[in-house]
């Protein structure tokens, strides 16, 4: 087979592409038709936007197109006449030689392989070669067409690395609920090699009861095309663990889900740490409540003493009415009724105090925020009176809240006590406290506590709710920080504003619940 240059490349003489029939039909000489066919062949070969090589049975490059030369960074002269093996990665050369030899043994049979080619500058290209050997003028030649698949290989490599190195346990499960592949993290957790899992049923490791009660339902939903995720505590062979599990449908070659990609992340330590943090938060809230209640000891004692003293007085009166001649049973009955009422009043006060100081887990109830405020105001009535604070309320109706009543009582208690303390230094002017509730623009509840104290400095507004920030000489700086965490945990927001000309307003908003 002779070689010829065309457009800067070297090409074999190609067989005529239907040229003989054309010549006979148009009356052209056979030689002229063959030349025209060869020109067409050369043009196609040269301009194909893919790498094209022709090699002989000795693996020598007979011809290459310009695109192939440019892709590898060589000139045509540096490629033609040299072994094609020279342009493959050394580790792949034996396999390439075997494949090329097989092509020449099986003339006309198409073969495909993917190996690494070396560019002149030493960089590597992953190339998908499609080859077929044929006879051209009785001489065997293999045509090899190469496609650059480097980016695809890189993506496959990164995907494989993510699968192999992920700290999460990853498995692929077929429609028969059998493992097709697991990653090293999966192996390490169960202390078993991958081959132990592959081909085994999921129930072999979860137990049939656990598989049928939980996992099977999720797998079925995923095989139906649904992305599924959940988190829960699991009792596994290596202990009780909190896992976040996701199931993703895999469709390799059709719309039908052929397998499930299951990813399991162990969050046990995180959950335990979060629970510890929540317990610490509850402890801090409890300490804050006790501290605040300690500041109100005198007021609490006065509140409790009032119904007790009234009870004693009415009991003494009842005895006098009974000792009268004749006994006045009507007055005695009324005195006893007052004793009962005062006993109930004392019990209510003690219940409110017990509810505030008792350390209980957070709970969710549905209640009217106005009633919560009224309970706290009743507890602080003597404190307000002793401090010379006049008190006014303005409540909107129907403000139902879903949340923890005790925690929200703590917020209101803190805000009122802070307001009373702020006004304790006021020497001139009235000490006035207003508490109002209303519906905000988002149809939620807005609670405002407004005082006539010295007010707030602009610089302190940004830090009032920060932990350990305080403007008091004896304060810990945790009260308002706890208030903020409670309100935000209830889906609300808390903030403060300076009043004009004096005083401050602390407000918080909470989402309302529709009346049933």
Short mmCIF file of C-alpha atoms in Angstrom, two decimals:
data_model
loop_
_atom_site.label_atom_id
_atom_site.label_comp_id
_atom_site.label_asym_id
_atom_site.label_seq_id
_atom_site.Cartn_x
_atom_site.Cartn_y
_atom_site.Cartn_z
CA UNK A 1 0.00 0.00 0.00
CA UNK A 2 1.53 3.30 -1.05
CA UNK A 3 1.46 6.45 1.12
CA UNK A 4 0.51 9.94 0.01
CA UNK A 5 0.40 13.36 1.57
CA UNK A 6 -2.76 15.41 1.59
CA UNK A 7 -3.38 18.53 3.60
CA UNK A 8 -0.20 17.99 5.56
CA UNK A 9 -1.07 14.37 6.47
CA UNK A 10 -0.03 10.97 5.28
CA UNK A 11 -2.72 8.60 4.04
CA UNK A 12 -2.96 5.19 2.46
CA UNK A 13 -4.32 4.79 -0.97
CA UNK A 14 -7.95 3.98 -0.33
CA UNK A 15 -10.16 1.55 -2.17
CA UNK A 16 -12.57 3.08 -4.63
CA UNK A 17 -15.88 4.08 -3.09
CA UNK A 18 -18.28 3.03 -5.82
CA UNK A 19 -16.12 4.75 -8.43
CA UNK A 20 -16.23 1.94 -11.06
CA UNK A 21 -20.03 2.05 -11.41
CA UNK A 22 -19.97 5.84 -11.61
CA UNK A 23 -17.36 5.72 -14.36
CA UNK A 24 -19.31 3.30 -16.47
CA UNK A 25 -22.49 5.36 -16.10
CA UNK A 26 -20.91 8.73 -16.89
CA UNK A 27 -18.45 7.49 -19.45
CA UNK A 28 -15.41 8.50 -17.43
CA UNK A 29 -12.23 6.45 -17.61
CA UNK A 30 -11.87 3.94 -14.75
CA UNK A 31 -8.57 5.48 -13.60
CA UNK A 32 -10.13 8.92 -13.29
CA UNK A 33 -13.00 7.55 -11.18
CA UNK A 34 -10.57 5.76 -8.88
CA UNK A 35 -8.59 8.95 -8.36
CA UNK A 36 -11.76 10.81 -7.52
CA UNK A 37 -12.74 8.11 -5.03
CA UNK A 38 -9.30 8.22 -3.41
CA UNK A 39 -9.51 11.99 -3.08
CA UNK A 40 -12.87 11.65 -1.35
CA UNK A 41 -11.43 9.01 0.99
CA UNK A 42 -8.48 11.21 1.88
CA UNK A 43 -10.73 14.21 2.53
CA UNK A 44 -12.98 12.26 4.89
CA UNK A 45 -10.03 10.65 6.70
CA UNK A 46 -8.25 13.99 7.15
CA UNK A 47 -11.24 15.97 8.40
CA UNK A 48 -12.81 13.53 10.81
CA UNK A 49 -12.99 15.28 14.24
CA UNK A 50 -11.61 12.21 15.96
CA UNK A 51 -8.30 10.40 16.14
CA UNK A 52 -7.82 8.01 13.22
CA UNK A 53 -4.85 5.66 12.88
CA UNK A 54 -4.01 2.94 10.41
CA UNK A 55 -1.54 0.34 11.60
CA UNK A 56 -0.13 -2.76 9.97
CA UNK A 57 0.21 -6.23 11.40
CA UNK A 58 3.51 -5.23 13.06
CA UNK A 59 1.65 -2.47 14.97
CA UNK A 60 3.44 0.21 12.92
CA UNK A 61 1.54 3.42 12.21
CA UNK A 62 0.91 3.55 8.48
CA UNK A 63 -1.20 6.67 8.50
CA UNK A 64 -2.77 9.15 10.92
CA UNK A 65 -5.05 12.13 10.44
CA UNK A 66 -4.18 15.66 11.48
CA UNK A 67 -6.73 15.66 14.33
CA UNK A 68 -5.10 12.63 15.88
CA UNK A 69 -1.62 14.17 15.60
CA UNK A 70 -2.78 17.42 17.19
CA UNK A 71 -4.51 15.58 20.05
CA UNK A 72 -1.28 13.78 20.91
CA UNK A 73 0.94 16.82 20.32
CA UNK A 74 3.11 15.18 17.65
CA UNK A 75 3.81 15.98 14.02
CA UNK A 76 2.71 13.47 11.41
CA UNK A 77 6.32 12.47 10.74
CA UNK A 78 6.82 11.71 14.42
CA UNK A 79 3.90 9.24 14.33
CA UNK A 80 3.99 7.56 10.92
CA UNK A 81 6.49 4.72 10.69
CA UNK A 82 6.68 4.27 14.47
CA UNK A 83 5.10 1.58 16.60
CA UNK A 84 1.67 2.57 17.80
CA UNK A 85 2.59 1.04 21.18
CA UNK A 86 5.01 3.91 21.79
CA UNK A 87 2.06 6.26 22.20
CA UNK A 88 0.32 4.23 24.91
CA UNK A 89 1.05 4.25 28.61
CA UNK A 90 3.72 1.68 29.40
CA UNK A 91 1.42 -0.24 31.73
CA UNK A 92 -1.16 -0.68 28.94
CA UNK A 93 1.12 -1.66 26.05
CA UNK A 94 0.92 -5.43 26.48
CA UNK A 95 -2.87 -5.33 26.52
CA UNK A 96 -2.95 -3.05 23.45
CA UNK A 97 -0.59 -5.37 21.56
CA UNK A 98 -2.79 -8.34 22.41
CA UNK A 99 -5.92 -6.56 21.21
CA UNK A 100 -4.32 -5.38 17.95
CA UNK A 101 -3.04 -8.90 17.25
CA UNK A 102 -6.54 -10.28 17.86
CA UNK A 103 -7.93 -7.80 15.33
CA UNK A 104 -5.63 -9.16 12.65
CA UNK A 105 -6.61 -12.72 13.59
CA UNK A 106 -10.31 -11.84 13.27
CA UNK A 107 -10.46 -9.71 10.11
CA UNK A 108 -13.67 -7.72 9.87
CA UNK A 109 -14.50 -8.04 13.55
CA UNK A 110 -14.87 -4.81 15.53
CA UNK A 111 -13.14 -4.48 18.88
CA UNK A 112 -13.31 -1.75 21.49
CA UNK A 113 -11.01 -0.95 24.39
CA UNK A 114 -10.11 1.91 26.69
CA UNK A 115 -6.48 2.60 27.49
CA UNK A 116 -4.20 5.53 28.29
CA UNK A 117 -2.37 7.32 25.47
CA UNK A 118 0.67 9.50 26.13
CA UNK A 119 0.91 12.96 24.66
CA UNK A 120 4.30 14.27 23.65
CA UNK A 121 4.43 16.51 26.75
CA UNK A 122 3.90 13.46 29.00
CA UNK A 123 0.28 14.12 29.91
CA UNK A 124 -2.17 11.24 29.75
CA UNK A 125 -5.30 10.93 27.65
CA UNK A 126 -7.83 8.20 28.29
CA UNK A 127 -8.99 7.08 24.83
CA UNK A 128 -11.77 4.75 23.80
CA UNK A 129 -10.50 2.99 20.65
CA UNK A 130 -12.72 1.17 18.17
CA UNK A 131 -10.69 -1.01 15.79
CA UNK A 132 -11.31 -3.24 12.82
CA UNK A 133 -8.75 -5.01 10.62
CA UNK A 134 -9.35 -5.37 6.85
CA UNK A 135 -7.53 -6.10 3.62
CA UNK A 136 -6.58 -3.17 1.45
CA UNK A 137 -4.97 -4.31 -1.82
CA UNK A 138 -4.42 -7.71 -0.25
CA UNK A 139 -2.56 -6.16 2.64
CA UNK A 140 -3.99 -6.42 6.21
CA UNK A 141 -4.44 -3.01 7.86
CA UNK A 142 -6.26 -2.08 11.08
CA UNK A 143 -8.25 1.15 11.22
CA UNK A 144 -8.34 2.49 14.79
CA UNK A 145 -10.68 5.37 15.64
CA UNK A 146 -10.09 6.96 19.05
CA UNK A 147 -12.40 9.09 21.23
CA UNK A 148 -11.00 11.16 24.09
CA UNK A 149 -12.82 10.00 27.26
CA UNK A 150 -10.45 11.63 29.78
CA UNK A 151 -13.16 13.79 31.38
CA UNK A 152 -15.50 10.84 31.68
CA UNK A 153 -12.73 8.75 33.25
CA UNK A 154 -11.92 11.57 35.65
CA UNK A 155 -15.58 11.82 36.66
CA UNK A 156 -15.72 8.04 37.11
CA UNK A 157 -12.56 8.17 39.20
CA UNK A 158 -13.94 10.92 41.45
CA UNK A 159 -17.23 9.06 41.80
CA UNK A 160 -15.34 5.89 42.70
CA UNK A 161 -13.23 7.82 45.22
CA UNK A 162 -16.36 9.28 46.78
CA UNK A 163 -17.81 5.78 47.02
CA UNK A 164 -14.65 4.18 48.36
CA UNK A 165 -13.56 6.92 50.78
CA UNK A 166 -16.89 8.13 52.10
CA UNK A 167 -17.18 7.78 55.89
CA UNK A 168 -20.87 6.98 55.34
CA UNK A 169 -21.90 3.40 54.74
CA UNK A 170 -22.92 3.05 51.09
CA UNK A 171 -24.47 0.05 49.42
CA UNK A 172 -26.19 -0.74 46.14
CA UNK A 173 -29.13 -3.12 46.44
CA UNK A 174 -30.88 -4.79 43.50
CA UNK A 175 -34.58 -5.40 43.00
CA UNK A 176 -34.13 -8.81 44.60
CA UNK A 177 -33.03 -7.02 47.81
CA UNK A 178 -29.52 -8.41 47.47
CA UNK A 179 -26.35 -6.39 47.85
CA UNK A 180 -24.57 -5.68 44.57
CA UNK A 181 -21.81 -3.52 46.01
CA UNK A 182 -20.73 -2.04 49.36
CA UNK A 183 -18.03 0.48 50.21
CA UNK A 184 -15.14 0.07 52.69
CA UNK A 185 -17.00 1.99 55.43
CA UNK A 186 -19.77 -0.59 55.17
CA UNK A 187 -17.23 -3.40 55.46
CA UNK A 188 -15.50 -1.78 58.44
CA UNK A 189 -18.71 -1.23 60.39
CA UNK A 190 -19.74 -4.89 60.07
CA UNK A 191 -16.11 -6.11 60.18
CA UNK A 192 -16.73 -8.24 57.10
CA UNK A 193 -15.15 -8.16 53.63
CA UNK A 194 -17.18 -6.92 50.65
CA UNK A 195 -17.53 -10.39 49.16
CA UNK A 196 -19.42 -11.43 52.29
CA UNK A 197 -22.15 -8.92 51.45
CA UNK A 198 -22.34 -9.14 47.66
CA UNK A 199 -25.16 -11.48 46.66
CA UNK A 200 -26.56 -11.69 50.20
CA UNK A 201 -30.11 -10.59 51.06
CA UNK A 202 -30.56 -7.44 53.17
CA UNK A 203 -32.52 -9.51 55.67
CA UNK A 204 -29.42 -11.64 56.25
CA UNK A 205 -27.92 -8.69 58.14
CA UNK A 206 -30.96 -6.82 59.42
CA UNK A 207 -32.90 -9.90 60.41
CA UNK A 208 -36.13 -10.87 58.65
CA UNK A 209 -38.33 -9.13 61.22
CA UNK A 210 -36.41 -5.86 60.99
CA UNK A 211 -36.32 -6.06 57.19
CA UNK A 212 -40.06 -6.67 56.81
CA UNK A 213 -41.11 -4.11 59.45
CA UNK A 214 -38.94 -1.19 58.32
CA UNK A 215 -36.44 -1.51 55.49
CA UNK A 216 -38.64 -3.35 52.99
CA UNK A 217 -41.21 -0.54 52.91
CA UNK A 218 -38.55 2.06 52.18
CA UNK A 219 -36.96 -0.09 49.48
CA UNK A 220 -40.34 -0.62 47.81
CA UNK A 221 -41.01 3.12 47.76
CA UNK A 222 -37.59 3.69 46.21
CA UNK A 223 -38.08 0.98 43.56
CA UNK A 224 -41.29 2.85 42.68
CA UNK A 225 -39.12 5.89 41.90
CA UNK A 226 -39.30 7.84 45.17
CA UNK A 227 -36.38 9.43 47.02
CA UNK A 228 -36.67 8.25 50.63
CA UNK A 229 -34.87 9.44 53.76
CA UNK A 230 -35.43 9.07 57.48
CA UNK A 231 -33.54 9.01 60.78
CA UNK A 232 -34.10 6.80 63.82
CA UNK A 233 -32.49 4.70 66.52
CA UNK A 234 -31.52 1.20 65.39
CA UNK A 235 -30.49 -1.84 67.38
CA UNK A 236 -27.68 -3.41 65.34
CA UNK A 237 -25.26 -6.28 65.96
CA UNK A 238 -22.65 -3.76 67.14
CA UNK A 239 -24.96 -1.78 69.42
CA UNK A 240 -27.73 0.82 69.43
CA UNK A 241 -27.02 3.60 66.94
CA UNK A 242 -28.83 6.66 65.61
CA UNK A 243 -28.70 6.56 61.80
CA UNK A 244 -29.78 8.92 59.05
CA UNK A 245 -30.60 6.77 56.03
CA UNK A 246 -31.39 7.76 52.44
CA UNK A 247 -32.52 5.62 49.51
CA UNK A 248 -32.04 6.88 45.94
CA UNK A 249 -33.41 5.10 42.85
CA UNK A 250 -30.86 4.04 40.21
CA UNK A 251 -31.88 3.73 36.56
CA UNK A 252 -28.76 2.49 34.70
CA UNK A 253 -30.26 2.04 31.24
CA UNK A 254 -34.01 2.52 31.39
CA UNK A 255 -36.84 4.31 33.12
CA UNK A 256 -37.27 1.30 35.39
CA UNK A 257 -35.48 1.51 38.72
CA UNK A 258 -32.98 -1.33 38.68
CA UNK A 259 -31.26 -0.76 42.04
CA UNK A 260 -31.20 1.41 45.14
CA UNK A 261 -28.29 3.49 46.38
CA UNK A 262 -28.54 3.29 50.17
CA UNK A 263 -26.47 5.72 52.26
CA UNK A 264 -26.35 5.42 56.03
CA UNK A 265 -24.74 8.08 58.22
CA UNK A 266 -24.05 7.35 61.88
CA UNK A 267 -25.17 10.39 63.92
CA UNK A 268 -25.08 8.71 67.33
CA UNK A 269 -22.37 10.92 68.83
CA UNK A 270 -23.93 14.04 67.33
CA UNK A 271 -27.36 13.20 68.73
CA UNK A 272 -25.95 12.36 72.16
CA UNK A 273 -23.99 15.63 72.16
CA UNK A 274 -27.14 17.54 71.12
CA UNK A 275 -29.13 15.88 73.89
CA UNK A 276 -26.37 16.81 76.34
CA UNK A 277 -26.50 20.39 75.08
CA UNK A 278 -30.27 20.50 75.48
CA UNK A 279 -29.95 19.10 79.00
CA UNK A 280 -27.36 21.78 79.82
CA UNK A 281 -29.75 24.39 78.39
CA UNK A 282 -32.55 23.08 80.60
CA UNK A 283 -30.23 23.19 83.62
CA UNK A 284 -29.31 26.80 82.81
CA UNK A 285 -32.94 27.77 82.36
CA UNK A 286 -33.74 26.15 85.69
CA UNK A 287 -30.94 28.00 87.47
CA UNK A 288 -32.09 31.26 85.91
CA UNK A 289 -35.64 30.68 87.12
CA UNK A 290 -34.43 29.88 90.64
CA UNK A 291 -32.24 32.99 90.63
CA UNK A 292 -35.12 35.17 89.52
CA UNK A 293 -37.50 33.60 92.02
CA UNK A 294 -34.88 34.14 94.73
CA UNK A 295 -34.97 37.85 93.99
CA UNK A 296 -38.74 37.75 94.57
CA UNK A 297 -38.69 35.83 97.84
CA UNK A 298 -40.21 38.66 99.87
CA UNK A 299 -42.96 39.18 97.31
CA UNK A 300 -43.73 35.46 97.17
CA UNK A 301 -43.87 35.26 100.99
CA UNK A 302 -46.28 38.18 101.03
CA UNK A 303 -48.48 36.59 98.34
CA UNK A 304 -48.69 33.32 100.27
CA UNK A 305 -49.12 34.99 103.67
CA UNK A 306 -52.16 36.97 102.56
CA UNK A 307 -54.52 34.02 102.02
CA UNK A 308 -53.03 32.21 105.03
CA UNK A 309 -53.65 35.22 107.30
CA UNK A 310 -57.15 35.61 105.88
CA UNK A 311 -57.78 31.93 106.52
CA UNK A 312 -56.74 32.28 110.18
CA UNK A 313 -58.90 35.39 110.62
CA UNK A 314 -61.96 33.74 109.10
CA UNK A 315 -61.38 30.58 111.18
CA UNK A 316 -61.28 32.68 114.37
CA UNK A 317 -64.47 34.48 113.29
CA UNK A 318 -66.18 31.18 112.62
CA UNK A 319 -65.31 29.99 116.12
CA UNK A 320 -66.77 33.17 117.63
CA UNK A 321 -70.01 32.72 115.65
CA UNK A 322 -70.24 29.15 116.88
CA UNK A 323 -69.67 30.23 120.52
CA UNK A 324 -72.47 32.80 120.33
CA UNK A 325 -75.75 32.03 122.11
CA UNK A 326 -77.43 30.93 120.05
CA UNK A 327 -74.71 30.02 117.45
CA UNK A 328 -74.97 32.08 114.28
CA UNK A 329 -74.73 29.32 111.69
CA UNK A 330 -75.25 31.66 108.75
CA UNK A 331 -72.21 33.79 109.59
CA UNK A 332 -70.23 30.67 110.41
CA UNK A 333 -71.08 29.19 107.01
CA UNK A 334 -69.94 32.38 105.25
CA UNK A 335 -66.69 32.43 107.23
CA UNK A 336 -65.99 28.81 106.33
CA UNK A 337 -66.66 29.63 102.64
CA UNK A 338 -64.08 32.41 102.85
CA UNK A 339 -61.64 29.95 104.40
CA UNK A 340 -62.18 27.60 101.45
CA UNK A 341 -61.66 30.42 98.92
CA UNK A 342 -58.48 31.59 100.63
CA UNK A 343 -57.19 28.01 100.74
CA UNK A 344 -57.80 27.69 96.98
CA UNK A 345 -56.07 31.03 96.39
CA UNK A 346 -53.02 29.93 98.41
CA UNK A 347 -52.94 26.65 96.49
CA UNK A 348 -53.05 28.49 93.17
CA UNK A 349 -50.12 30.69 94.21
CA UNK A 350 -48.11 27.68 95.30
CA UNK A 351 -48.92 25.87 92.04
CA UNK A 352 -47.64 28.83 90.02
CA UNK A 353 -44.43 28.94 92.05
CA UNK A 354 -43.98 25.16 91.86
CA UNK A 355 -44.47 25.21 88.10
CA UNK A 356 -41.81 27.86 87.66
CA UNK A 357 -39.13 26.38 89.92
CA UNK A 358 -39.66 22.71 89.09
CA UNK A 359 -37.16 21.29 86.60
CA UNK A 360 -39.27 19.52 84.00
CA UNK A 361 -38.58 18.53 80.38
CA UNK A 362 -39.88 20.83 77.70
CA UNK A 363 -43.45 20.05 76.69
CA UNK A 364 -45.85 21.33 74.09
CA UNK A 365 -49.30 22.57 75.04
CA UNK A 366 -51.88 24.79 73.40
CA UNK A 367 -52.78 27.79 75.57
CA UNK A 368 -53.73 31.45 75.57
CA UNK A 369 -50.68 33.71 75.98
CA UNK A 370 -52.83 36.21 77.90
CA UNK A 371 -53.53 33.64 80.63
CA UNK A 372 -49.81 33.00 80.96
CA UNK A 373 -49.14 36.71 81.44
CA UNK A 374 -51.96 37.01 84.01
CA UNK A 375 -50.46 34.14 86.06
CA UNK A 376 -47.08 35.89 86.23
CA UNK A 377 -48.63 39.27 87.04
CA UNK A 378 -50.58 37.68 89.90
CA UNK A 379 -47.32 36.28 91.28
CA UNK A 380 -45.59 39.67 91.03
CA UNK A 381 -48.43 41.87 92.31
CA UNK A 382 -46.81 42.50 95.69
CA UNK A 383 -43.39 43.13 94.12
CA UNK A 384 -44.89 45.75 91.83
CA UNK A 385 -46.69 47.40 94.73
CA UNK A 386 -43.61 47.41 96.98
CA UNK A 387 -41.50 48.91 94.17
CA UNK A 388 -44.04 51.66 93.58
CA UNK A 389 -44.77 50.53 90.04
CA UNK A 390 -48.16 51.21 88.49
CA UNK A 391 -49.27 48.52 86.13
CA UNK A 392 -51.49 48.45 83.05
CA UNK A 393 -52.42 45.74 80.56
CA UNK A 394 -54.07 45.73 77.16
CA UNK A 395 -54.79 42.33 75.69
CA UNK A 396 -56.04 41.21 72.30
CA UNK A 397 -58.25 38.16 72.36
CA UNK A 398 -57.79 34.75 70.77
CA UNK A 399 -53.96 34.55 70.89
CA UNK A 400 -53.51 30.78 71.15
CA UNK A 401 -49.90 29.58 71.34
CA UNK A 402 -48.42 26.12 70.82
CA UNK A 403 -45.42 25.65 73.09
CA UNK A 404 -44.03 25.16 76.58
CA UNK A 405 -46.04 27.24 79.07
CA UNK A 406 -43.34 27.21 81.78
CA UNK A 407 -40.63 28.40 79.40
CA UNK A 408 -42.77 31.27 78.13
CA UNK A 409 -43.69 32.15 81.72
CA UNK A 410 -39.95 32.40 82.38
CA UNK A 411 -39.53 34.84 79.47
CA UNK A 412 -42.36 37.08 80.73
CA UNK A 413 -41.07 36.84 84.31
CA UNK A 414 -37.56 37.89 83.22
CA UNK A 415 -38.81 40.83 81.19
CA UNK A 416 -41.05 42.15 83.99
CA UNK A 417 -38.37 41.73 86.67
CA UNK A 418 -35.83 43.49 84.42
CA UNK A 419 -38.27 46.36 83.88
CA UNK A 420 -38.93 46.72 87.63
CA UNK A 421 -35.18 46.71 88.35
CA UNK A 422 -34.56 49.29 85.62
CA UNK A 423 -37.17 51.63 87.18
CA UNK A 424 -35.85 51.15 90.72
CA UNK A 425 -33.28 53.88 90.06
CA UNK A 426 -35.87 56.40 88.85
CA UNK A 427 -36.08 59.21 91.44
CA UNK A 428 -38.38 61.56 89.58
CA UNK A 429 -41.49 60.81 87.59
CA UNK A 430 -43.85 57.86 87.66
CA UNK A 431 -42.75 54.26 87.52
CA UNK A 432 -45.06 52.78 84.95
CA UNK A 433 -45.20 49.35 83.42
CA UNK A 434 -47.36 48.36 80.42
CA UNK A 435 -47.88 44.90 79.06
CA UNK A 436 -49.79 44.50 75.82
CA UNK A 437 -50.62 41.73 73.38
CA UNK A 438 -51.83 42.06 69.81
CA UNK A 439 -51.83 40.29 66.48
CA UNK A 440 -48.88 41.23 64.28
CA UNK A 441 -48.75 41.59 60.50
CA UNK A 442 -48.14 37.84 60.09
CA UNK A 443 -51.23 37.01 62.16
CA UNK A 444 -49.04 35.88 65.04
CA UNK A 445 -48.94 37.06 68.67
CA UNK A 446 -46.92 40.14 69.60
CA UNK A 447 -46.16 40.66 73.31
CA UNK A 448 -44.67 43.96 74.50
CA UNK A 449 -43.30 44.90 77.96
CA UNK A 450 -42.76 48.66 78.22
CA UNK A 451 -41.27 50.56 81.16
CA UNK A 452 -40.51 54.18 82.09
CA UNK A 453 -36.96 53.46 83.26
CA UNK A 454 -33.75 55.19 82.15
CA UNK A 455 -33.87 53.49 78.74
CA UNK A 456 -31.23 51.75 76.65
CA UNK A 457 -28.07 53.02 75.04
CA UNK A 458 -27.84 52.49 71.30
CA UNK A 459 -24.50 50.66 71.66
CA UNK A 460 -26.05 48.07 73.99
CA UNK A 461 -29.02 47.22 71.77
CA UNK A 462 -26.92 44.95 69.54
CA UNK A 463 -25.61 42.91 72.49
CA UNK A 464 -28.50 42.76 74.95
CA UNK A 465 -29.35 39.16 74.05
CA UNK A 466 -25.76 37.92 73.89
CA UNK A 467 -24.68 35.40 76.51
CA UNK A 468 -22.81 36.94 79.48
CA UNK A 469 -23.57 40.51 78.35
CA UNK A 470 -25.08 42.57 81.16
CA UNK A 471 -25.55 46.19 82.15
CA UNK A 472 -26.07 45.23 85.82
CA UNK A 473 -23.25 45.27 88.33
CA UNK A 474 -24.42 41.95 89.82
CA UNK A 475 -25.93 40.28 86.74
CA UNK A 476 -24.72 37.09 85.06
CA UNK A 477 -25.82 38.19 81.60
CA UNK A 478 -27.75 34.98 80.90
CA UNK A 479 -31.39 35.99 81.46
CA UNK A 480 -32.03 37.68 78.12
CA UNK A 481 -29.87 35.16 76.27
CA UNK A 482 -32.06 32.37 77.65
CA UNK A 483 -35.17 34.35 76.73
CA UNK A 484 -33.96 34.58 73.14
CA UNK A 485 -33.20 30.86 72.91
CA UNK A 486 -36.67 30.02 74.27
CA UNK A 487 -38.48 32.37 71.88
CA UNK A 488 -36.46 31.22 68.85
CA UNK A 489 -37.10 27.57 69.80
CA UNK A 490 -40.81 28.44 69.60
CA UNK A 491 -40.39 29.83 66.08
CA UNK A 492 -40.48 33.46 67.22
CA UNK A 493 -38.26 36.53 67.53
CA UNK A 494 -37.37 38.85 70.43
CA UNK A 495 -35.94 42.37 70.30
CA UNK A 496 -35.66 45.61 72.29
CA UNK A 497 -36.20 49.28 71.49
CA UNK A 498 -35.46 52.51 73.32
CA UNK A 499 -38.54 54.62 74.11
CA UNK A 500 -38.79 58.37 73.59
CA UNK A 501 -38.17 60.29 75.78
CA UNK A 502 -37.24 57.52 78.22
CA UNK A 503 -37.75 53.87 79.02
CA UNK A 504 -37.44 50.71 76.98
CA UNK A 505 -39.73 48.23 75.24
CA UNK A 506 -38.95 44.52 75.02
CA UNK A 507 -41.08 42.65 72.49
CA UNK A 508 -41.37 39.13 71.21
CA UNK A 509 -43.49 37.56 68.52
CA UNK A 510 -44.78 33.99 68.35
CA UNK A 511 -46.75 32.10 65.72
CA UNK A 512 -50.42 31.67 66.64
CA UNK A 513 -52.52 28.53 66.38
CA UNK A 514 -55.91 28.65 64.71
CA UNK A 515 -58.83 28.21 67.07
CA UNK A 516 -60.42 24.77 66.76
#
